[in-house]
C-alpha cells in the first residue's frame, strides 16, 4: 500500500512540476515576444538616430559646427523663441490686415449710405427744360374727380 501512496505522491509532484514547467514555458514565450518587440524598437530608434546624425552632418556642412552641451540647448531655445515671436508677429500682422480690410469695407459702405441719405434730403431738381412747375402748382392741393 505504501508503494501506491508513494506513486500518488510522485504523480502529484510530477503534475505540479508539469504545471510549473508549462507556466515557465508560457513566461519564456511572453519574454521572447517582448524581446522581439524591444529589438524592433531598438532598430527603429537606430534608424531615427542615423537620420538625426545625417541631419547634423548636413547642418554642419551648411552652418558649421553645432554648439556643444548647454550652448546647444540654449541655441535651440533661442531659435524656438525667435520662431514663436515671428509666428506671433505674422499672426498679429494677419489679424491687423484683416481688421484693416474689414474697417475699410465698413467705411466704404458707410460713405455709400451717407451719400444715399444726403441725396434723399436734397430737394429734387428738374431734369429737363419745360418740365418746371410754378409755385402755385406746387402748393395747390390736387383733387381727384
Tab-separated table of N, CA and C in Angstrom:
chain	number	residue	atom	x	y	z
A	1	UNK	N	0.804	-1.189	0.000
A	1	UNK	CA	0.000	0.000	0.000
A	1	UNK	C	0.850	1.258	0.000
A	2	UNK	N	1.967	1.024	0.641
A	2	UNK	CA	2.845	2.163	0.715
A	2	UNK	C	3.341	2.545	-0.676
A	3	UNK	N	3.531	1.573	-1.512
A	3	UNK	CA	4.022	1.835	-2.859
A	3	UNK	C	3.003	2.640	-3.642
A	4	UNK	N	1.734	2.349	-3.480
A	4	UNK	CA	0.717	3.092	-4.218
A	4	UNK	C	0.605	4.515	-3.696
A	5	UNK	N	0.799	4.728	-2.400
A	5	UNK	CA	0.806	6.081	-1.824
A	5	UNK	C	1.999	6.867	-2.320
A	6	UNK	N	3.126	6.161	-2.426
A	6	UNK	CA	4.318	6.829	-2.955
A	6	UNK	C	4.109	7.219	-4.416
A	7	UNK	N	3.452	6.320	-5.153
A	7	UNK	CA	3.182	6.605	-6.568
A	7	UNK	C	2.272	7.822	-6.717
A	8	UNK	N	1.265	7.910	-5.821
A	8	UNK	CA	0.369	9.077	-5.877
A	8	UNK	C	1.132	10.350	-5.546
A	9	UNK	N	1.974	10.276	-4.557
A	9	UNK	CA	2.774	11.440	-4.174
A	9	UNK	C	3.680	11.867	-5.314
A	10	UNK	N	4.287	10.869	-5.956
A	10	UNK	CA	5.160	11.167	-7.093
A	10	UNK	C	4.329	11.726	-8.244
A	11	UNK	N	3.159	11.157	-8.445
A	11	UNK	CA	2.269	11.606	-9.513
A	11	UNK	C	1.830	13.058	-9.279
A	12	UNK	N	1.526	13.392	-8.034
A	12	UNK	CA	1.119	14.767	-7.695
A	12	UNK	C	2.295	15.714	-7.919
A	13	UNK	N	3.480	15.283	-7.461
A	13	UNK	CA	4.665	16.116	-7.662
A	13	UNK	C	4.949	16.285	-9.151
A	14	UNK	N	4.808	15.195	-9.917
A	14	UNK	CA	5.053	15.259	-11.360
A	14	UNK	C	4.053	16.212	-12.022
A	15	UNK	N	2.800	16.133	-11.608
A	15	UNK	CA	1.763	17.022	-12.156
A	15	UNK	C	2.076	18.476	-11.812
A	16	UNK	N	2.512	18.697	-10.577
A	16	UNK	CA	2.889	20.044	-10.135
A	16	UNK	C	4.071	20.555	-10.957
A	17	UNK	N	5.055	19.686	-11.176
A	17	UNK	CA	6.225	20.077	-11.964
A	17	UNK	C	5.844	20.366	-13.420
A	18	UNK	N	4.918	19.555	-13.974
A	18	UNK	CA	4.455	19.800	-15.350
A	18	UNK	C	3.753	21.162	-15.451
A	19	UNK	N	2.921	21.487	-14.472
A	19	UNK	CA	2.210	22.768	-14.468
A	19	UNK	C	3.204	23.924	-14.356
A	20	UNK	N	4.201	23.766	-13.490
A	20	UNK	CA	5.212	24.807	-13.329
A	20	UNK	C	6.047	24.951	-14.602
A	21	UNK	N	6.350	23.807	-15.243
A	21	UNK	CA	7.099	23.831	-16.494
A	21	UNK	C	6.306	24.552	-17.587
A	22	UNK	N	4.998	24.252	-17.677
A	22	UNK	CA	4.146	24.907	-18.673
A	22	UNK	C	4.079	26.411	-18.407
A	23	UNK	N	3.927	26.801	-17.135
A	23	UNK	CA	3.896	28.225	-16.779
A	23	UNK	C	5.222	28.891	-17.145
A	24	UNK	N	6.332	28.187	-16.900
A	24	UNK	CA	7.651	28.733	-17.232
A	24	UNK	C	7.798	28.875	-18.747
A	25	UNK	N	7.323	27.880	-19.507
A	25	UNK	CA	7.390	27.953	-20.965
A	25	UNK	C	6.543	29.119	-21.485
A	26	UNK	N	5.350	29.304	-20.902
A	26	UNK	CA	4.492	30.436	-21.289
A	26	UNK	C	5.190	31.767	-21.006
A	27	UNK	N	5.830	31.839	-19.853
A	27	UNK	CA	6.542	33.059	-19.479
A	27	UNK	C	7.695	33.311	-20.451
A	28	UNK	N	8.408	32.235	-20.844
A	28	UNK	CA	9.508	32.360	-21.801
A	28	UNK	C	8.976	32.885	-23.132
A	29	UNK	N	7.815	32.378	-23.584
A	29	UNK	CA	7.213	32.855	-24.840
A	29	UNK	C	6.871	34.345	-24.748
A	30	UNK	N	6.270	34.742	-23.613
A	30	UNK	CA	5.941	36.158	-23.412
A	30	UNK	C	7.202	37.019	-23.466
A	31	UNK	N	8.261	36.540	-22.804
A	31	UNK	CA	9.510	37.296	-22.789
A	31	UNK	C	10.139	37.350	-24.175
A	32	UNK	N	10.031	36.253	-24.946
A	32	UNK	CA	10.557	36.253	-26.312
A	32	UNK	C	9.821	37.274	-27.172
A	33	UNK	N	8.499	37.347	-26.993
A	33	UNK	CA	7.703	38.334	-27.740
A	33	UNK	C	8.126	39.749	-27.348
A	34	UNK	N	8.319	39.970	-26.045
A	34	UNK	CA	8.742	41.285	-25.567
A	34	UNK	C	10.129	41.634	-26.105
A	35	UNK	N	11.034	40.634	-26.136
A	35	UNK	CA	12.380	40.859	-26.666
A	35	UNK	C	12.299	41.237	-28.142
A	36	UNK	N	11.459	40.533	-28.909
A	36	UNK	CA	11.300	40.861	-30.336
A	36	UNK	C	10.776	42.284	-30.504
A	37	UNK	N	9.806	42.646	-29.675
A	37	UNK	CA	9.251	43.999	-29.735
A	37	UNK	C	10.319	45.039	-29.402
A	38	UNK	N	11.110	44.757	-28.369
A	38	UNK	CA	12.180	45.681	-27.985
A	38	UNK	C	13.248	45.772	-29.070
A	39	UNK	N	13.574	44.640	-29.711
A	39	UNK	CA	14.546	44.662	-30.803
A	39	UNK	C	14.033	45.513	-31.962
A	40	UNK	N	12.733	45.393	-32.236
A	40	UNK	CA	12.122	46.214	-33.291
A	40	UNK	C	12.226	47.699	-32.931
A	41	UNK	N	11.903	48.029	-31.679
A	41	UNK	CA	12.002	49.420	-31.215
A	41	UNK	C	13.439	49.928	-31.315
A	42	UNK	N	14.398	49.078	-30.925
A	42	UNK	CA	15.815	49.461	-30.993
A	42	UNK	C	16.208	49.729	-32.441
A	43	UNK	N	15.790	48.846	-33.344
A	43	UNK	CA	16.107	49.011	-34.764
A	43	UNK	C	15.515	50.325	-35.293
A	44	UNK	N	14.273	50.604	-34.910
A	44	UNK	CA	13.610	51.833	-35.345
A	44	UNK	C	14.345	53.061	-34.792
A	45	UNK	N	14.722	53.013	-33.519
A	45	UNK	CA	15.441	54.134	-32.907
A	45	UNK	C	16.819	54.329	-33.541
A	46	UNK	N	17.473	53.218	-33.900
A	46	UNK	CA	18.768	53.333	-34.572
A	46	UNK	C	18.607	54.030	-35.919
A	47	UNK	N	17.526	53.692	-36.624
A	47	UNK	CA	17.250	54.357	-37.904
A	47	UNK	C	17.012	55.844	-37.713
A	48	UNK	N	16.224	56.192	-36.689
A	48	UNK	CA	15.974	57.603	-36.399
A	48	UNK	C	17.273	58.308	-36.007
A	49	UNK	N	18.100	57.614	-35.221
A	49	UNK	CA	19.376	58.191	-34.800
A	49	UNK	C	20.266	58.455	-36.013
A	50	UNK	N	20.297	57.496	-36.954
A	50	UNK	CA	21.090	57.687	-38.165
A	50	UNK	C	20.566	58.875	-38.963
A	51	UNK	N	19.231	59.009	-39.032
A	51	UNK	CA	18.650	60.156	-39.724
A	51	UNK	C	19.073	61.458	-39.058
A	52	UNK	N	19.039	61.469	-37.728
A	52	UNK	CA	19.446	62.672	-36.996
A	52	UNK	C	20.927	62.975	-37.211
A	53	UNK	N	21.746	61.925	-37.214
A	53	UNK	CA	23.175	62.130	-37.459
A	53	UNK	C	23.406	62.695	-38.857
A	54	UNK	N	22.642	62.196	-39.837
A	54	UNK	CA	22.748	62.735	-41.196
A	54	UNK	C	22.351	64.208	-41.224
A	55	UNK	N	21.293	64.538	-40.519
A	55	UNK	CA	20.851	65.934	-40.449
A	55	UNK	C	21.925	66.816	-39.828
A	56	UNK	N	22.524	66.314	-38.737
A	56	UNK	CA	23.573	67.084	-38.064
A	56	UNK	C	24.738	67.305	-39.018
A	57	UNK	N	25.102	66.275	-39.774
A	57	UNK	CA	26.192	66.418	-40.743
A	57	UNK	C	25.840	67.443	-41.814
A	58	UNK	N	24.596	67.388	-42.324
A	58	UNK	CA	24.173	68.365	-43.333
A	58	UNK	C	24.161	69.770	-42.741
A	59	UNK	N	23.670	69.882	-41.508
A	59	UNK	CA	23.652	71.178	-40.823
A	59	UNK	C	25.074	71.704	-40.674
A	60	UNK	N	25.967	70.804	-40.244
A	60	UNK	CA	27.366	71.203	-40.076
A	60	UNK	C	27.984	71.649	-41.386
A	61	UNK	N	27.637	70.957	-42.472
A	61	UNK	CA	28.179	71.328	-43.779
A	61	UNK	C	27.667	72.699	-44.214
A	62	UNK	N	26.439	73.017	-43.829
A	62	UNK	CA	25.853	74.295	-44.243
A	62	UNK	C	26.213	75.413	-43.272
A	63	UNK	N	26.025	75.167	-41.985
A	63	UNK	CA	26.134	76.224	-40.977
A	63	UNK	C	27.375	76.138	-40.095
A	64	UNK	N	28.126	75.086	-40.228
A	64	UNK	CA	29.298	74.935	-39.364
A	64	UNK	C	28.974	74.023	-38.192
A	65	UNK	N	29.894	73.925	-37.275
A	65	UNK	CA	29.731	73.022	-36.132
A	65	UNK	C	28.574	73.443	-35.235
A	66	UNK	N	27.899	72.439	-34.715
A	66	UNK	CA	26.837	72.701	-33.744
A	66	UNK	C	27.453	73.092	-32.414
A	67	UNK	N	26.799	73.961	-31.664
A	67	UNK	CA	27.292	74.279	-30.325
A	67	UNK	C	27.230	73.043	-29.435
A	68	UNK	N	28.056	72.982	-28.435
A	68	UNK	CA	28.120	71.825	-27.544
A	68	UNK	C	27.266	72.032	-26.300
A	69	UNK	N	26.717	70.948	-25.762
A	69	UNK	CA	26.056	70.908	-24.457
A	69	UNK	C	25.042	71.999	-24.212
A	70	UNK	N	25.267	72.760	-23.125
A	70	UNK	CA	24.338	73.806	-22.715
A	70	UNK	C	24.184	74.876	-23.789
A	71	UNK	N	25.275	75.154	-24.499
A	71	UNK	CA	25.206	76.154	-25.567
A	71	UNK	C	24.253	75.691	-26.665
A	72	UNK	N	24.296	74.397	-26.948
A	72	UNK	CA	23.416	73.834	-27.968
A	72	UNK	C	21.959	73.967	-27.544
A	73	UNK	N	21.675	73.600	-26.291
A	73	UNK	CA	20.306	73.690	-25.776
A	73	UNK	C	19.843	75.142	-25.794
A	74	UNK	N	20.699	76.054	-25.366
A	74	UNK	CA	20.345	77.478	-25.361
A	74	UNK	C	20.095	77.977	-26.782
A	75	UNK	N	20.917	77.510	-27.726
A	75	UNK	CA	20.733	77.916	-29.124
A	75	UNK	C	19.396	77.409	-29.649
A	76	UNK	N	19.041	76.170	-29.304
A	76	UNK	CA	17.749	75.629	-29.728
A	76	UNK	C	16.597	76.423	-29.121
A	77	UNK	N	16.705	76.748	-27.825
A	77	UNK	CA	15.650	77.523	-27.164
A	77	UNK	C	15.523	78.904	-27.799
A	78	UNK	N	16.656	79.528	-28.078
A	78	UNK	CA	16.633	80.857	-28.708
A	78	UNK	C	15.984	80.781	-30.083
A	79	UNK	N	16.341	79.754	-30.832
A	79	UNK	CA	15.773	79.572	-32.162
A	79	UNK	C	14.266	79.361	-32.072
A	80	UNK	N	13.847	78.540	-31.130
A	80	UNK	CA	12.417	78.275	-30.931
A	80	UNK	C	11.690	79.558	-30.540
A	81	UNK	N	12.266	80.306	-29.595
A	81	UNK	CA	11.635	81.553	-29.158
A	81	UNK	C	11.538	82.551	-30.309
A	82	UNK	N	12.597	82.620	-31.120
A	82	UNK	CA	12.594	83.511	-32.277
A	82	UNK	C	11.483	83.102	-33.245
A	83	UNK	N	11.364	81.799	-33.483
A	83	UNK	CA	10.324	81.303	-34.387
A	83	UNK	C	8.936	81.607	-33.829
A	84	UNK	N	8.767	81.437	-32.512
A	84	UNK	CA	7.472	81.746	-31.902
A	84	UNK	C	7.150	83.230	-32.038
A	85	UNK	N	8.145	84.082	-31.792
A	85	UNK	CA	7.911	85.529	-31.924
A	85	UNK	C	7.546	85.882	-33.364
A	86	UNK	N	8.273	85.289	-34.314
A	86	UNK	CA	7.974	85.567	-35.716
A	86	UNK	C	6.578	85.065	-36.072
A	87	UNK	N	6.230	83.884	-35.563
A	87	UNK	CA	4.891	83.344	-35.808
A	87	UNK	C	3.822	84.242	-35.217
A	88	UNK	N	4.059	84.714	-33.986
A	88	UNK	CA	3.096	85.614	-33.351
A	88	UNK	C	2.991	86.923	-34.118
A	89	UNK	N	4.139	87.433	-34.573
A	89	UNK	CA	4.130	88.682	-35.334
A	89	UNK	C	3.355	88.500	-36.635
A	90	UNK	N	3.572	87.375	-37.309
A	90	UNK	CA	2.837	87.112	-38.547
A	90	UNK	C	1.349	86.986	-38.276
A	91	UNK	N	1.006	86.325	-37.174
A	91	UNK	CA	-0.397	86.165	-36.811
A	91	UNK	C	-1.019	87.529	-36.511
A	92	UNK	N	-0.285	88.377	-35.763
A	92	UNK	CA	-0.785	89.717	-35.462
A	92	UNK	C	-0.918	90.536	-36.740
A	93	UNK	N	0.070	90.421	-37.620
A	93	UNK	CA	0.017	91.154	-38.883
A	93	UNK	C	-1.183	90.707	-39.703
A	94	UNK	N	-1.418	89.394	-39.762
A	94	UNK	CA	-2.560	88.856	-40.483
A	94	UNK	C	-3.852	89.383	-39.875
A	95	UNK	N	-3.928	89.369	-38.540
A	95	UNK	CA	-5.117	89.867	-37.849
A	95	UNK	C	-5.313	91.351	-38.153
A	96	UNK	N	-4.217	92.122	-38.121
A	96	UNK	CA	-4.293	93.558	-38.398
A	96	UNK	C	-4.742	93.804	-39.835
A	97	UNK	N	-4.195	93.040	-40.773
A	97	UNK	CA	-4.589	93.203	-42.176
A	97	UNK	C	-6.071	92.904	-42.366
A	98	UNK	N	-6.545	91.830	-41.733
A	98	UNK	CA	-7.972	91.500	-41.840
A	98	UNK	C	-8.835	92.578	-41.196
A	99	UNK	N	-8.378	93.078	-40.035
A	99	UNK	CA	-9.121	94.125	-39.337
A	99	UNK	C	-9.177	95.381	-40.198
A	100	UNK	N	-8.028	95.772	-40.769
A	100	UNK	CA	-7.990	96.969	-41.611
A	100	UNK	C	-8.866	96.808	-42.851
A	101	UNK	N	-8.864	95.628	-43.448
A	101	UNK	CA	-9.699	95.381	-44.625
A	101	UNK	C	-11.178	95.482	-44.251
A	102	UNK	N	-11.548	94.906	-43.116
A	102	UNK	CA	-12.939	94.976	-42.667
A	102	UNK	C	-13.323	96.417	-42.349
A	103	UNK	N	-12.406	97.150	-41.714
A	103	UNK	CA	-12.664	98.551	-41.386
A	103	UNK	C	-12.828	99.373	-42.660
A	104	UNK	N	-11.967	99.164	-43.631
A	104	UNK	CA	-12.054	99.873	-44.911
A	104	UNK	C	-13.375	99.554	-45.606
A	105	UNK	N	-13.772	98.304	-45.592
A	105	UNK	CA	-15.042	97.889	-46.178
A	105	UNK	C	-16.200	98.591	-45.477
A	106	UNK	N	-16.138	98.647	-44.143
A	106	UNK	CA	-17.184	99.303	-43.364
A	106	UNK	C	-17.252	100.791	-43.703
A	107	UNK	N	-16.095	101.457	-43.797
A	107	UNK	CA	-16.049	102.891	-44.114
A	107	UNK	C	-16.645	103.141	-45.497
A	108	UNK	N	-16.306	102.309	-46.466
A	108	UNK	CA	-16.851	102.475	-47.809
A	108	UNK	C	-18.367	102.327	-47.808
A	109	UNK	N	-18.868	101.338	-47.101
A	109	UNK	CA	-20.319	101.142	-47.032
A	109	UNK	C	-20.990	102.302	-46.307
A	110	UNK	N	-20.354	102.805	-45.241
A	110	UNK	CA	-20.912	103.941	-44.510
A	110	UNK	C	-20.965	105.173	-45.408
A	111	UNK	N	-19.941	105.391	-46.232
A	111	UNK	CA	-19.940	106.526	-47.158
A	111	UNK	C	-21.055	106.392	-48.186
A	112	UNK	N	-21.286	105.189	-48.673
A	112	UNK	CA	-22.370	104.956	-49.633
A	112	UNK	C	-23.710	105.273	-48.987
A	113	UNK	N	-23.916	104.802	-47.761
A	113	UNK	CA	-25.168	105.063	-47.045
A	113	UNK	C	-25.328	106.561	-46.809
A	114	UNK	N	-24.252	107.244	-46.419
A	114	UNK	CA	-24.312	108.688	-46.162
A	114	UNK	C	-24.676	109.436	-47.437
A	115	UNK	N	-24.032	109.089	-48.551
A	115	UNK	CA	-24.367	109.745	-49.822
A	115	UNK	C	-25.827	109.515	-50.182
A	116	UNK	N	-26.303	108.297	-49.950
A	116	UNK	CA	-27.699	107.984	-50.252
A	116	UNK	C	-28.629	108.827	-49.379
A	117	UNK	N	-28.337	108.926	-48.090
A	117	UNK	CA	-29.171	109.730	-47.187
A	117	UNK	C	-29.121	111.201	-47.576
A	118	UNK	N	-27.927	111.701	-47.923
A	118	UNK	CA	-27.794	113.095	-48.338
A	118	UNK	C	-28.596	113.361	-49.604
A	119	UNK	N	-28.577	112.418	-50.523
A	119	UNK	CA	-29.331	112.611	-51.765
A	119	UNK	C	-30.833	112.591	-51.498
A	120	UNK	N	-31.265	111.893	-50.472
A	120	UNK	CA	-32.689	111.854	-50.127
A	120	UNK	C	-33.125	113.170	-49.486
A	121	UNK	N	-32.222	113.873	-48.808
A	121	UNK	CA	-32.544	115.121	-48.119
A	121	UNK	C	-32.620	116.296	-49.085
A	122	UNK	N	-31.869	116.300	-50.168
A	122	UNK	CA	-31.833	117.417	-51.105
A	122	UNK	C	-33.136	117.479	-51.887
A	123	UNK	N	-33.633	118.727	-52.147
A	123	UNK	CA	-34.859	118.840	-52.946
A	123	UNK	C	-34.587	118.343	-54.359
A	124	UNK	N	-35.622	117.793	-54.936
A	124	UNK	CA	-35.441	117.257	-56.281
A	124	UNK	C	-35.306	118.397	-57.263
A	125	UNK	N	-34.423	118.277	-58.170
A	125	UNK	CA	-34.174	119.293	-59.186
A	125	UNK	C	-34.787	118.813	-60.489
A	126	UNK	N	-35.369	119.726	-61.217
A	126	UNK	CA	-35.922	119.307	-62.511
A	126	UNK	C	-34.796	118.876	-63.432
A	127	UNK	N	-35.070	117.859	-64.165
A	127	UNK	CA	-34.031	117.312	-65.013
A	127	UNK	C	-34.136	117.786	-66.450
A	128	UNK	N	-35.307	118.222	-66.903
A	128	UNK	CA	-35.452	118.630	-68.302
A	128	UNK	C	-36.089	120.017	-68.364
A	129	UNK	N	-35.775	120.750	-69.415
A	129	UNK	CA	-36.330	122.088	-69.604
A	129	UNK	C	-37.788	121.952	-69.999
A	130	UNK	N	-38.629	122.846	-69.483
A	130	UNK	CA	-40.037	122.815	-69.846
A	130	UNK	C	-40.859	121.958	-68.918
A	131	UNK	N	-40.231	121.327	-67.976
A	131	UNK	CA	-40.998	120.499	-67.051
A	131	UNK	C	-41.095	121.164	-65.698
A	132	UNK	N	-40.637	122.425	-65.638
A	132	UNK	CA	-40.687	123.123	-64.361
A	132	UNK	C	-42.130	123.419	-63.995
A	133	UNK	N	-42.383	123.399	-62.736
A	133	UNK	CA	-43.723	123.716	-62.242
A	133	UNK	C	-43.654	125.053	-61.532
A	134	UNK	N	-44.750	125.732	-61.511
A	134	UNK	CA	-44.798	127.021	-60.837
A	134	UNK	C	-45.035	126.794	-59.369
A	135	UNK	N	-44.803	127.861	-58.589
A	135	UNK	CA	-45.037	127.755	-57.156
A	135	UNK	C	-46.492	127.454	-56.862
A	136	UNK	N	-47.375	127.995	-57.658
A	136	UNK	CA	-48.801	127.763	-57.447
A	136	UNK	C	-49.129	126.301	-57.665
A	137	UNK	N	-48.528	125.705	-58.683
A	137	UNK	CA	-48.786	124.289	-58.945
A	137	UNK	C	-48.254	123.421	-57.822
A	138	UNK	N	-47.157	123.838	-57.238
A	138	UNK	CA	-46.562	123.041	-56.170
A	138	UNK	C	-47.390	123.107	-54.903
A	139	UNK	N	-47.992	124.271	-54.644
A	139	UNK	CA	-48.705	124.438	-53.381
A	139	UNK	C	-50.163	124.067	-53.475
A	140	UNK	N	-50.713	124.056	-54.661
A	140	UNK	CA	-52.127	123.716	-54.777
A	140	UNK	C	-52.329	122.236	-54.542
A	141	UNK	N	-53.275	121.935	-53.685
A	141	UNK	CA	-53.577	120.520	-53.497
A	141	UNK	C	-54.264	119.971	-54.734
A	142	UNK	N	-53.944	118.793	-55.059
A	142	UNK	CA	-54.544	118.160	-56.224
A	142	UNK	C	-55.794	117.442	-55.758
A	143	UNK	N	-56.827	117.625	-56.492
A	143	UNK	CA	-58.079	116.950	-56.155
A	143	UNK	C	-58.418	116.006	-57.276
A	144	UNK	N	-58.891	114.897	-56.915
A	144	UNK	CA	-59.259	113.929	-57.940
A	144	UNK	C	-60.735	114.038	-58.212
A	145	UNK	N	-61.130	113.838	-59.407
A	145	UNK	CA	-62.519	113.961	-59.778
A	145	UNK	C	-63.155	112.677	-60.035
